[in-house]
CSV table of N, CA, C and O in Angstrom, one decimal:
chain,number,residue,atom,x,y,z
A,1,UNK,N,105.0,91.3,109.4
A,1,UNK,CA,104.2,90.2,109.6
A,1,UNK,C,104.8,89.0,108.9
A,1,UNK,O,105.2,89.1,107.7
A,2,UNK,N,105.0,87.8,109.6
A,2,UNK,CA,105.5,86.8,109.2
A,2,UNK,C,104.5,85.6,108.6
A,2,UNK,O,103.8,85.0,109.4
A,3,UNK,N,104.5,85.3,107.3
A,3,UNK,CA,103.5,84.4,106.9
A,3,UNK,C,104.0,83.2,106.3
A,3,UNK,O,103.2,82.3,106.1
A,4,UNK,N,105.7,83.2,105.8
A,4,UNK,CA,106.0,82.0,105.5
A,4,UNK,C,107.2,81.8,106.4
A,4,UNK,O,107.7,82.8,106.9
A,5,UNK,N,107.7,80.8,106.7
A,5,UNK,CA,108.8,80.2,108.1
A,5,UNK,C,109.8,80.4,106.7
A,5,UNK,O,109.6,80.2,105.5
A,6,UNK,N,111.1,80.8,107.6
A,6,UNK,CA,112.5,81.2,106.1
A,6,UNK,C,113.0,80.0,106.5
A,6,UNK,O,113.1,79.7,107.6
A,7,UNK,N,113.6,78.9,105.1
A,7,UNK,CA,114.3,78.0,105.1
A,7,UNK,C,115.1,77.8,103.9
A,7,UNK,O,114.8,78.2,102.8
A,8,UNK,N,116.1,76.9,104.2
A,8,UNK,CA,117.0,76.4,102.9
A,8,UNK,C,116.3,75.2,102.6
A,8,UNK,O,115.7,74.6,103.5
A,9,UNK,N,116.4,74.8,101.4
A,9,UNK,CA,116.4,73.6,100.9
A,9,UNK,C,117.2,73.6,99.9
A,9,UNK,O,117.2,74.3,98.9
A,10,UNK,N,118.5,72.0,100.3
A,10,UNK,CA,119.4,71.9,99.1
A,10,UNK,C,119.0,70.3,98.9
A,10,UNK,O,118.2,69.6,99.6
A,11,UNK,N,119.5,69.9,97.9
A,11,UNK,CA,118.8,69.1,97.4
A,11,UNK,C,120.4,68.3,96.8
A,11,UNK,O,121.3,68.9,96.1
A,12,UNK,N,120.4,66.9,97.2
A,12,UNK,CA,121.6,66.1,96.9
A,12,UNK,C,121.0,65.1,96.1
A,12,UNK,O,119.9,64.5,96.3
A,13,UNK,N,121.9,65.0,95.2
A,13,UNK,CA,121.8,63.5,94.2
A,13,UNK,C,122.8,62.4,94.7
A,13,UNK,O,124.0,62.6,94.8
A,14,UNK,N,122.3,61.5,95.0
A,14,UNK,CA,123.3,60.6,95.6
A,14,UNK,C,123.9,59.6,94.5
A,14,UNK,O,123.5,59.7,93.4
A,15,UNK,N,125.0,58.5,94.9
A,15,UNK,CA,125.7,58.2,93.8
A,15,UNK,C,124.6,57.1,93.0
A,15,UNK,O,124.9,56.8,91.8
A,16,UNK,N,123.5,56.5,93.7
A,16,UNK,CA,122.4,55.6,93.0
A,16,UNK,C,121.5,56.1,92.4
A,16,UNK,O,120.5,55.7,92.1
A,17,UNK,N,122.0,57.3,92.2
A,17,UNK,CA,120.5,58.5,91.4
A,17,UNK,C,119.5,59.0,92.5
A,17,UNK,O,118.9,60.0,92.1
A,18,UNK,N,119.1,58.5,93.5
A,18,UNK,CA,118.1,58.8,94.3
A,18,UNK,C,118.0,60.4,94.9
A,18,UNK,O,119.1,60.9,95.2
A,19,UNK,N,116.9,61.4,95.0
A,19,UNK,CA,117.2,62.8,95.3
A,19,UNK,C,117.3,62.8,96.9
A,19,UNK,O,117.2,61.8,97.5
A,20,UNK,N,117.5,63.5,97.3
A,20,UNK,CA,117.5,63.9,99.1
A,20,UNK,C,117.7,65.3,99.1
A,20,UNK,O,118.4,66.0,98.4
A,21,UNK,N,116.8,65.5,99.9
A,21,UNK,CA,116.2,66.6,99.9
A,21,UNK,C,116.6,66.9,101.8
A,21,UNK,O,116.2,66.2,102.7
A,22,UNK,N,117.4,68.3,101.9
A,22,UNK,CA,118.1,68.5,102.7
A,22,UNK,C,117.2,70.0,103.3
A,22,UNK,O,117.5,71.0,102.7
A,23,UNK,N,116.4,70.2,104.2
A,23,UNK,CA,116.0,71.6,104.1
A,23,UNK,C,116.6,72.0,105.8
A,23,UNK,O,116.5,71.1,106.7
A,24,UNK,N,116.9,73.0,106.0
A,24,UNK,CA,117.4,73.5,107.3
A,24,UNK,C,116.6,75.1,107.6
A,24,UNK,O,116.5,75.9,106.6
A,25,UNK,N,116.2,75.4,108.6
A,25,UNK,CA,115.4,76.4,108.9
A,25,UNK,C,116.1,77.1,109.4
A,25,UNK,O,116.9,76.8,110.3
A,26,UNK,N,115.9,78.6,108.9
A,26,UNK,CA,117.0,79.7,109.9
A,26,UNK,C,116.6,80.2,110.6
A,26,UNK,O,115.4,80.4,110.7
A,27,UNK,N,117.9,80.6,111.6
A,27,UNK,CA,117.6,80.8,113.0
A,27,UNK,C,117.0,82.3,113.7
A,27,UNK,O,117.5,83.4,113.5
A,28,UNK,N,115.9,82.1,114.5
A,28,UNK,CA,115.4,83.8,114.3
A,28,UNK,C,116.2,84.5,115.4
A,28,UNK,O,116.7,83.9,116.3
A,29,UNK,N,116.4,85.4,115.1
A,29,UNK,CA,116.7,85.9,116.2
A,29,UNK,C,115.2,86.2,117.4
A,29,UNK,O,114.1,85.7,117.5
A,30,UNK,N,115.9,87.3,118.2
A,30,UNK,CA,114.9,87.2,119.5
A,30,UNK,C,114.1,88.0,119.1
A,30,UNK,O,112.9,87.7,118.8
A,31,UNK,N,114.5,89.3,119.0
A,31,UNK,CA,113.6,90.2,118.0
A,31,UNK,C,112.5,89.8,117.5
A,31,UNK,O,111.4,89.7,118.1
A,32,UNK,N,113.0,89.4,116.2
A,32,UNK,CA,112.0,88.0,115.3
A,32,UNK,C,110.9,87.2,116.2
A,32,UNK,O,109.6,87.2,116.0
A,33,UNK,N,111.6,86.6,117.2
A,33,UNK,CA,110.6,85.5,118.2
A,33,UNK,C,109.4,86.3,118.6
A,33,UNK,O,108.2,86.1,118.2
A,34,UNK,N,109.8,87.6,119.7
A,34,UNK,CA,109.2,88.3,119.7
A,34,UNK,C,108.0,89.0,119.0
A,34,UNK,O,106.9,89.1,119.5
A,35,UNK,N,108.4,89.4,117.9
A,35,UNK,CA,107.4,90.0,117.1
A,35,UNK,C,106.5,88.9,116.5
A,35,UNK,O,105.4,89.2,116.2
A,36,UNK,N,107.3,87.5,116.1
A,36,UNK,CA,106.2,86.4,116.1
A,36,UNK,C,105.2,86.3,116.9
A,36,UNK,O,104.1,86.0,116.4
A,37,UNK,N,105.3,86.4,118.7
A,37,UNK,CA,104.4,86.1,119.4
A,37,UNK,C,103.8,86.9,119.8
A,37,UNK,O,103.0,86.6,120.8
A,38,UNK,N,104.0,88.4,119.3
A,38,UNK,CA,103.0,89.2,119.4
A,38,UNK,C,101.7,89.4,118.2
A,38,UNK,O,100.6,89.8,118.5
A,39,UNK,N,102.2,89.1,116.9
A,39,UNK,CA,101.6,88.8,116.0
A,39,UNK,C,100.2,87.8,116.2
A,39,UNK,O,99.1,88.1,115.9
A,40,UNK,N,101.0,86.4,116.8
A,40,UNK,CA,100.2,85.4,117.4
A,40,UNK,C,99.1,85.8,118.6
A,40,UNK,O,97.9,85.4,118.5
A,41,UNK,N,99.4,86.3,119.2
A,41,UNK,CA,98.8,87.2,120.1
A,41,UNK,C,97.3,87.7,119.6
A,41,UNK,O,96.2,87.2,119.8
A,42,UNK,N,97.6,88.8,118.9
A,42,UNK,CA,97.3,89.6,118.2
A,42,UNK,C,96.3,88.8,117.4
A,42,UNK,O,95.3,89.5,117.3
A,43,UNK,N,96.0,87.6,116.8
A,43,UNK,CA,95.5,87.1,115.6
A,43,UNK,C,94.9,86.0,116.4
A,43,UNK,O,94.3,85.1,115.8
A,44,UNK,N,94.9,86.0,117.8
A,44,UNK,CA,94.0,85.0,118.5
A,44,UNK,C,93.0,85.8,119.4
A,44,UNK,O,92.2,85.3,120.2
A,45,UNK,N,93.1,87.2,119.2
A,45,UNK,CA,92.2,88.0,120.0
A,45,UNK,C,90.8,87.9,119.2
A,45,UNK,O,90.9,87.9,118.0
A,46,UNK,N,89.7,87.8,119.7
A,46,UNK,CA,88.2,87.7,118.9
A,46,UNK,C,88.3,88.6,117.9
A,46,UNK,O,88.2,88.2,116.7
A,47,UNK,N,88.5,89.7,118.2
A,47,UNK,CA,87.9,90.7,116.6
A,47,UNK,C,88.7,90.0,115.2
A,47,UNK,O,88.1,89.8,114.1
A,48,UNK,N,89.8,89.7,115.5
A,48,UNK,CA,90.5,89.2,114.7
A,48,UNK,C,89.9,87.9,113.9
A,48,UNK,O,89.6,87.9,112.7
A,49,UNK,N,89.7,86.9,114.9
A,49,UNK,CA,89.0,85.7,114.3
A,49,UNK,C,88.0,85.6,113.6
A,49,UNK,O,86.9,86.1,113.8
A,50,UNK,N,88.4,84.6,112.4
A,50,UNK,CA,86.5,84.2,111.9
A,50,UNK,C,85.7,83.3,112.6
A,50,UNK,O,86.2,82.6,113.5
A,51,UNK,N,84.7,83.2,112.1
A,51,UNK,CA,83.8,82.1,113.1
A,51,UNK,C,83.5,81.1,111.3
A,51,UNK,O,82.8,81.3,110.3
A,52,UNK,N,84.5,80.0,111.8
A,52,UNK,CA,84.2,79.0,110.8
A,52,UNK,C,83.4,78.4,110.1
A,52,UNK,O,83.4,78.1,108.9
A,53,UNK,N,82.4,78.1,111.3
A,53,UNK,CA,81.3,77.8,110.7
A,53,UNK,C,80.6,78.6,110.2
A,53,UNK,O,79.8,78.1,109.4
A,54,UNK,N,80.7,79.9,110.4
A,54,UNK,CA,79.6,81.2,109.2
A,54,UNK,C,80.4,82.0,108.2
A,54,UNK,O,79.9,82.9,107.6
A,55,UNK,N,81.5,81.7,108.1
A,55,UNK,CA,82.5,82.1,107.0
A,55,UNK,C,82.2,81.6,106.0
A,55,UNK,O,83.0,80.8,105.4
A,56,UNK,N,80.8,82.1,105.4
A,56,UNK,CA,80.1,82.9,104.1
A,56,UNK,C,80.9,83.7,103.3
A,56,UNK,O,81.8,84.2,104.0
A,57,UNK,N,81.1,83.9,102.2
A,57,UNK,CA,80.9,85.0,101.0
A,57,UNK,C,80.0,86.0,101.0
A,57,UNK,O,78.8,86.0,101.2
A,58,UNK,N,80.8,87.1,100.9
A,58,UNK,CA,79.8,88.4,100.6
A,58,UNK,C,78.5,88.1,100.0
A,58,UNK,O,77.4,88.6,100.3
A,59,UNK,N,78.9,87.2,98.7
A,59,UNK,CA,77.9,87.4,97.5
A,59,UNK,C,76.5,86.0,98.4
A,59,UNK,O,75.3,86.1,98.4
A,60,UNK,N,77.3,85.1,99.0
A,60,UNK,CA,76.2,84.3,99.7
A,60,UNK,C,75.6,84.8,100.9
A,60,UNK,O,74.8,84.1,101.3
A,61,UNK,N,75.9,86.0,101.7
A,61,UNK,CA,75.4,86.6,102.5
A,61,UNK,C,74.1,87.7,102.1
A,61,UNK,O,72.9,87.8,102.3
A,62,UNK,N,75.0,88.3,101.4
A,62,UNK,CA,74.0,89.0,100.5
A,62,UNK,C,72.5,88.0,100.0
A,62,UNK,O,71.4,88.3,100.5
A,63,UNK,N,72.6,87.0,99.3
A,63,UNK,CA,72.0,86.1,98.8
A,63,UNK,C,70.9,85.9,99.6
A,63,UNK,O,69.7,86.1,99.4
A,64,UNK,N,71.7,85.2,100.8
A,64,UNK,CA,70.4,84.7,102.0
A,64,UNK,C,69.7,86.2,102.6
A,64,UNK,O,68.6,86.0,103.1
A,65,UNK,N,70.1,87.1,102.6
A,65,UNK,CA,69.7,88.3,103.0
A,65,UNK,C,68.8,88.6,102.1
A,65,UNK,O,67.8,89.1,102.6
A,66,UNK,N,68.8,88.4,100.7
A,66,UNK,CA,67.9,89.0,99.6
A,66,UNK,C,66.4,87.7,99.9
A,66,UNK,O,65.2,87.9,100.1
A,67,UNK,N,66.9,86.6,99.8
A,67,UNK,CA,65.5,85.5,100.2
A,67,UNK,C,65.1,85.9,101.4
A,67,UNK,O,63.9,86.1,101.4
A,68,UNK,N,65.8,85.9,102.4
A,68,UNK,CA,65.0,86.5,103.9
A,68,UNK,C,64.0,87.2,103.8
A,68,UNK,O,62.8,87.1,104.1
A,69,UNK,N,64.8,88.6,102.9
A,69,UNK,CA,63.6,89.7,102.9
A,69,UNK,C,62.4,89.7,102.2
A,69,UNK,O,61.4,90.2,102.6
A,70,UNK,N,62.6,88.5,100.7
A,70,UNK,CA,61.5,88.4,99.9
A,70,UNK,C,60.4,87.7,101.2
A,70,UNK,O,59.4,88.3,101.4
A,71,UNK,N,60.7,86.5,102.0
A,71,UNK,CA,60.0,85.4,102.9
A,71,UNK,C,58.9,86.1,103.4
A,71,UNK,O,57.7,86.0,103.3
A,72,UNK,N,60.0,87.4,104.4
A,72,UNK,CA,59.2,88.2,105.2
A,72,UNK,C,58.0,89.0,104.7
A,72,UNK,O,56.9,89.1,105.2
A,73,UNK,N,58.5,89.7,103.1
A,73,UNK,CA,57.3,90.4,102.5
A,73,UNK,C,56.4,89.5,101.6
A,73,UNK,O,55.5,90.1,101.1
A,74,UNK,N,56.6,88.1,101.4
A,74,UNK,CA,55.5,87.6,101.4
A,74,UNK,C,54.3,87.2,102.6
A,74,UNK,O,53.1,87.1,102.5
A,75,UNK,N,55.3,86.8,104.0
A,75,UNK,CA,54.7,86.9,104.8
A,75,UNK,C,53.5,88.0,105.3
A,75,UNK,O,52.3,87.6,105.6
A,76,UNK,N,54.0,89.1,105.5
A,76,UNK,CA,53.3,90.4,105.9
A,76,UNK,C,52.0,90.2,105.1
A,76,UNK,O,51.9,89.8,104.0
A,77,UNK,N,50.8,90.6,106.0
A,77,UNK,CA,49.1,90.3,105.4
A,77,UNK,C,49.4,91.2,104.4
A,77,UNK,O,50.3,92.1,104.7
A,78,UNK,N,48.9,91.3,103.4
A,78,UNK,CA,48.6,92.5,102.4
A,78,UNK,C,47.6,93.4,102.9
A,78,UNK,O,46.7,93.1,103.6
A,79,UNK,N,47.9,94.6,102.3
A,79,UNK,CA,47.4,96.0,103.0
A,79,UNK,C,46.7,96.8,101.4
A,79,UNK,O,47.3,97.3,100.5
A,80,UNK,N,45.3,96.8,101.7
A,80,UNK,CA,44.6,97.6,100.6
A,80,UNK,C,44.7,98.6,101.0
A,80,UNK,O,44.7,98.9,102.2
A,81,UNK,N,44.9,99.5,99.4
A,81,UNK,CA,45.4,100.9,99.5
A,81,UNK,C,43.5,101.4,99.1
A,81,UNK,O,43.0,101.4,98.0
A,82,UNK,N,42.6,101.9,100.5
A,82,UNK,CA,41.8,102.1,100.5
A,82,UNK,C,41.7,103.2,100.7
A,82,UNK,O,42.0,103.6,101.8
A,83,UNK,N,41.0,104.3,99.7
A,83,UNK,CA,40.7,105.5,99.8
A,83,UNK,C,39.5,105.9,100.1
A,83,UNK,O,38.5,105.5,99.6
A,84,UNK,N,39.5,106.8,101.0
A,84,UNK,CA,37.8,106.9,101.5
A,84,UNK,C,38.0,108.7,100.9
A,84,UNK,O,38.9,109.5,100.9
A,85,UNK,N,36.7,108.7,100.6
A,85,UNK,CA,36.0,110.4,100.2
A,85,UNK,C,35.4,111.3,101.2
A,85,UNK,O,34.4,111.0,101.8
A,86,UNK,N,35.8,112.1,101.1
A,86,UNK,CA,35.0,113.2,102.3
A,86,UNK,C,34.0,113.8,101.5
A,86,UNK,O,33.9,113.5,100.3
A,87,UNK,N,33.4,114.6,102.1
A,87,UNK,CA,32.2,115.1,102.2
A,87,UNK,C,32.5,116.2,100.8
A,87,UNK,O,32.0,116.0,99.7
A,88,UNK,N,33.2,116.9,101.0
A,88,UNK,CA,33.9,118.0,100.2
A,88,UNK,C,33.8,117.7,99.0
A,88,UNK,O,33.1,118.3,98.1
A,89,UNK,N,34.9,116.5,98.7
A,89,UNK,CA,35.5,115.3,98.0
A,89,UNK,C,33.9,114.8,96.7
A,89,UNK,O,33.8,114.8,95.5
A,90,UNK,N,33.4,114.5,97.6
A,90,UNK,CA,32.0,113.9,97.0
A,90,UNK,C,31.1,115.4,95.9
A,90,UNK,O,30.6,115.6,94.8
A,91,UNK,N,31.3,115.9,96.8
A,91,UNK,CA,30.4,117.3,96.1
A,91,UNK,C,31.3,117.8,95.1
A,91,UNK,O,30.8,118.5,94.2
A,92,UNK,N,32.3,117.6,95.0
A,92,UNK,CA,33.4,118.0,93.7
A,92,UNK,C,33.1,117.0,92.5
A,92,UNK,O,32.8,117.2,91.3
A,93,UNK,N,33.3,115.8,93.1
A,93,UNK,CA,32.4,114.5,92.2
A,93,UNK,C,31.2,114.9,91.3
A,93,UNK,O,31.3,114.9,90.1
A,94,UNK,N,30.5,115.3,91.9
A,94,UNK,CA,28.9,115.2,91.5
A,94,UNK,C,28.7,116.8,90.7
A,94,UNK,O,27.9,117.1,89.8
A,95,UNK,N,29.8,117.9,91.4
A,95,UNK,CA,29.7,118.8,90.2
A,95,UNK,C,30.4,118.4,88.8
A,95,UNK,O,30.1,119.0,87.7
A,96,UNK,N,31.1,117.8,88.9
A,96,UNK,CA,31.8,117.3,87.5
A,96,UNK,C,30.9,116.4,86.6
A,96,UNK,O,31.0,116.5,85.3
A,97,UNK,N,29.9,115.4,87.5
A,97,UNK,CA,29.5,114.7,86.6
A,97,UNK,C,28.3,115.8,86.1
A,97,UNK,O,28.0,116.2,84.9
A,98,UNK,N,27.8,116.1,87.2
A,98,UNK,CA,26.6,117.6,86.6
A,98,UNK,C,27.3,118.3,85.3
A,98,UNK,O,26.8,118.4,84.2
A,99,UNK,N,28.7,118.7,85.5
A,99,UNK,CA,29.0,119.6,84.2
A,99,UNK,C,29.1,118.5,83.0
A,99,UNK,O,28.4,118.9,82.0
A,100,UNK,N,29.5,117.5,82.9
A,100,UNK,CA,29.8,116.6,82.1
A,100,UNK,C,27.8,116.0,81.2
A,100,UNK,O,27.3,115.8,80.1
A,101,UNK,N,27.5,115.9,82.3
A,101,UNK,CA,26.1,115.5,81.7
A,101,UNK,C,25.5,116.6,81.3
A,101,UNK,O,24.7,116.3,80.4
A,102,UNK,N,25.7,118.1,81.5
A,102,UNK,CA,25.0,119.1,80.5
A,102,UNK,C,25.5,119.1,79.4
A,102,UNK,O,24.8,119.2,78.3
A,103,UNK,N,27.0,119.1,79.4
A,103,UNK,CA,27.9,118.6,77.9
A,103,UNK,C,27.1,117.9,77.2
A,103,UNK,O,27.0,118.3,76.1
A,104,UNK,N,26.7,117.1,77.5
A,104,UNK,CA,26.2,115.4,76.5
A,104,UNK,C,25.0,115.9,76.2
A,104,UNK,O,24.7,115.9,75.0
A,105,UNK,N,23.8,116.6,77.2
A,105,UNK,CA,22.8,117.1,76.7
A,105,UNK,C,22.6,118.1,76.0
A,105,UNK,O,21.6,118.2,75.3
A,106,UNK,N,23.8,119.2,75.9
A,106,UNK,CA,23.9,120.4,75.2
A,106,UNK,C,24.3,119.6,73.7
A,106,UNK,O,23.4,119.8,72.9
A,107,UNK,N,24.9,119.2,73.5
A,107,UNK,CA,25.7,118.3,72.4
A,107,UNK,C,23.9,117.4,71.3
A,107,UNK,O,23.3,117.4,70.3
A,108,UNK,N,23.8,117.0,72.5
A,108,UNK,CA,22.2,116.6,71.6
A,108,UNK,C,21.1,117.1,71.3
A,108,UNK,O,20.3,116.6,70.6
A,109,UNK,N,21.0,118.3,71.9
A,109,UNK,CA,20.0,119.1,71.6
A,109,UNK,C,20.3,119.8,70.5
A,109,UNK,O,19.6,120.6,70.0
């Protein structure tokens, strides 16, 4: 994969002191060309691309993902955790408070 272009740079001092700066680029072969413009190819196909304008940060994706969710679950009506008693349920009740109230009376007598 080719990511930087190969070049010379020489660099002349001329006889007034001034620098010049001489750069010449070497020559690819075809090979090279090739495998450049398959590369090119390759890195303009969609999967490859980002989409500029939403090229986010993990840590800011995450972020807006964490506020989204809070929005929603403040949104959502609240739900009481309502327990209802059966029949059964109730008669278990009422023998307990029966055992408990003979305690308190046994205790005072």
């Amino acid at each position: 994969m080719n990511f930087v272009k190969a070049e010379t740079l020489v660099q002349e001092i001329t006889a007034d002191g001034k620098v010049r700066d001489i750069v010449t680029e070497r020559i690819k072969s075809a090979a090279e060309k090739e495998a450049e413009e398959k590369e090119q190819r390759i890195r303009n196909l969609p999967e490859f691309k980002r989409d500029r304008a939403e090229g986010k940060s993990l840590g800011e994706q995450l972020a807006e993902k964490q506020i989204q969710e809070e929005e929603e679950e403040a949104a959502k009506p609240k739900e009481y955790n309502v327990c209802t008693i059966d029949e059964a349920e109730y008669e278990h009740y009422q023998n307990l408070e029966e055992v408990e109230r003979e305690k308190k009376q046994a205790a005072n007598h």
